[in-house]
Amino acid sequence: MVDTMALLHPFSRTARPPRATPPLAAASPPADDEVLLDAPDDRLGPALVAAARGEHSPAATLLAGTRARADWENRDRYARRLAAFAHSRPEWLERWSATTPHDPDVRLLKAQLAVDQAWRSPARAELLREVSPLITAAARGDDRDPVPWRIALDHARGTNAGPKYFGELWEAALRRAPHHYGCHVAALRYLAASWQGSHRECFDFADRAAQDAPADSLIQALPARAALAYLTEARGVEVPRDRLDAAADRAIALSARFPVAAPWPAEIRNKLMYVLVRLERWQDALTEVHRIGPYATSFPWDRLSDDPLALFLGMRGDIRARATGPLDPSRHPRSEHDGRARSGDH
């Protein structure tokens, strides 16, 4: 088991007074051997199984359905996961592309895959410039679809595009889906201190977006995403504690709207759990542990350990101990990455 707490460098300022333990936190979470890492939901799972057999039809049906329903958040999520699968098992996508090369869903996956592959290379900027035609083709596939524009925003960040060009892409994305979470995350990353802006700018952007978005929009979790970046990469201007707590509170309210122990909200909840631990809000973190159920996600834990599942499980145990009593100081851990977050999440 990976030790956990010291690698997170708990936030040094006074933590918010603990709330009463929510009823949800009274039950025991799933056993360690029941926890799954990056588990697909019940729509994506069959498409991945079929792709492993070399069949593309279920993936085609899945993505076509997201276009028909204008289900852009799931479309973005599924495109990322299918492209990641195609990185190691490309045969099914190659067969699909050969059969229907102008299919908007094929174009989307090819653009996502190309950007992902270029991003992993030391020659990132040069390779990203070469894949621009694939992103253009994806954007022409369905003019309503914001997901190619999210890919374009990621691409622009990787090529060190200037603010004017990025702003043009951003406006095009907003015209298609003004509250699309993926595009907002791409913009937030562009603003991040490690790229073009500062953490304060990130919070300003995330707070404005959340204030303008519906209460059930994933954008309500955007300030917590800014908090996560600050807590893992903080340098420069300090962000006030109350602003970090407010970001966490927004994400907690959003998490409460989702079904408990469901795979797709786990992406938001795992990030929120990290932020709550850093803020030493143990009861709130314990509530998220129970809302997460058996669904761990690689991010953000893989930024701190080469074994994200083990780190998640260790952190889960530490949260329970902290929420019910003092943690033995001898258990404070050391990260194999010396507590420094990786920058590879694009």
Coordinates of C-alpha atoms in Angstrom, one line a residue, residues 114-234:
A114 CA -3.4 12.3 -33.3
V115 CA -3.3 15.1 -30.7
D116 CA -2.8 12.6 -27.9
Q117 CA 0.1 10.9 -29.7
A118 CA 1.8 14.2 -30.6
W119 CA 1.4 15.3 -27.0
R120 CA 3.5 12.4 -25.8
S121 CA 6.4 13.2 -28.0
P122 CA 9.4 15.4 -27.1
A123 CA 8.8 17.1 -30.5
R124 CA 5.2 18.0 -29.3
A125 CA 4.8 21.4 -30.9
E126 CA 6.1 20.4 -34.3
L127 CA 4.0 17.2 -34.4
L128 CA 0.9 19.0 -33.2
R129 CA 1.2 21.5 -36.1
E130 CA 1.3 18.5 -38.5
V131 CA -2.1 17.2 -37.3
S132 CA -4.0 20.5 -37.8
P133 CA -5.8 19.2 -41.0
L134 CA -7.3 16.3 -38.9
I135 CA -8.7 18.8 -36.4
T136 CA -10.1 20.9 -39.3
A137 CA -11.7 17.8 -40.8
A138 CA -13.3 16.9 -37.5
A139 CA -14.7 20.4 -37.0
R140 CA -16.3 20.2 -40.4
G141 CA -18.0 16.9 -39.6
D142 CA -20.9 18.3 -37.6
D143 CA -21.1 22.1 -37.2
R144 CA -23.0 21.8 -33.9
D145 CA -20.3 19.7 -32.2
P146 CA -18.1 21.5 -29.7
V147 CA -15.8 18.6 -29.1
P148 CA -13.5 19.2 -32.2
W149 CA -13.2 22.7 -30.9
R150 CA -12.1 21.4 -27.5
I151 CA -9.4 19.4 -29.3
A152 CA -8.5 22.6 -31.2
L153 CA -8.1 24.4 -27.9
D154 CA -5.8 21.7 -26.6
H155 CA -3.9 21.8 -29.8
A156 CA -3.5 25.6 -29.6
R157 CA -2.1 25.3 -26.1
G158 CA 0.4 22.7 -27.1
T159 CA 1.6 24.8 -30.1
N160 CA 2.0 27.9 -27.8
A161 CA -0.6 29.8 -29.8
G162 CA -1.1 33.4 -28.9
P163 CA -4.1 34.8 -27.0
K164 CA -5.7 36.3 -30.2
Y165 CA -5.8 33.0 -32.0
F166 CA -6.9 31.1 -28.9
G167 CA -9.6 33.6 -28.3
E168 CA -11.0 33.0 -31.8
L169 CA -11.2 29.3 -31.2
W170 CA -12.8 29.9 -27.8
E171 CA -15.5 32.0 -29.3
A172 CA -16.2 29.4 -32.0
A173 CA -16.5 26.7 -29.2
L174 CA -18.9 28.9 -27.2
R175 CA -21.2 29.5 -30.2
R176 CA -21.7 25.7 -30.3
A177 CA -22.1 25.0 -26.6
P178 CA -21.7 27.9 -24.2
H179 CA -21.5 25.6 -21.2
H180 CA -19.4 22.7 -22.5
Y181 CA -17.2 21.5 -19.7
G182 CA -14.4 20.1 -21.8
C183 CA -13.9 23.4 -23.7
H184 CA -13.8 25.3 -20.4
V185 CA -11.2 23.0 -19.0
A186 CA -9.1 23.5 -22.1
A187 CA -9.4 27.3 -21.6
L188 CA -8.5 26.9 -17.9
R189 CA -5.4 25.0 -18.8
Y190 CA -4.4 27.6 -21.2
L191 CA -4.7 30.2 -18.5
A192 CA -2.8 28.1 -15.9
A193 CA 0.4 29.6 -14.5
S194 CA 2.5 26.9 -16.2
W195 CA 1.4 28.2 -19.5
Q196 CA 0.1 31.7 -20.2
G197 CA -1.5 33.2 -17.1
S198 CA -1.7 33.0 -13.3
H199 CA -3.7 31.1 -10.8
R200 CA -5.7 34.2 -9.9
E201 CA -6.8 34.5 -13.6
C202 CA -7.7 30.9 -13.6
F203 CA -10.0 31.4 -10.6
D204 CA -11.5 34.5 -12.0
F205 CA -12.3 32.6 -15.2
A206 CA -13.7 29.5 -13.5
D207 CA -15.8 31.5 -11.0
R208 CA -17.4 33.6 -13.8
A209 CA -18.1 30.5 -15.8
A210 CA -19.7 28.7 -12.9
Q211 CA -21.9 31.7 -12.0
D212 CA -23.2 31.8 -15.5
A213 CA -23.8 28.1 -15.8
P214 CA -26.9 26.1 -14.7
A215 CA -26.7 24.5 -11.3
D216 CA -26.5 21.0 -12.7
S217 CA -23.8 21.9 -15.3
L218 CA -20.4 20.3 -14.9
I219 CA -18.9 23.8 -15.1
Q220 CA -19.9 24.1 -11.4
A221 CA -16.8 21.9 -10.8
L222 CA -14.5 24.2 -12.8
P223 CA -13.5 26.3 -9.8
A224 CA -12.5 23.1 -8.0
R225 CA -10.4 22.2 -11.0
A226 CA -8.7 25.6 -10.7
A227 CA -8.1 24.8 -7.0
L228 CA -6.6 21.5 -7.8
A229 CA -4.1 23.1 -10.2
Y230 CA -3.2 25.7 -7.6
L231 CA -2.8 23.1 -4.8
T232 CA -0.5 20.9 -7.0
E233 CA 1.4 23.6 -8.8
A234 CA 1.1 26.7 -6.6

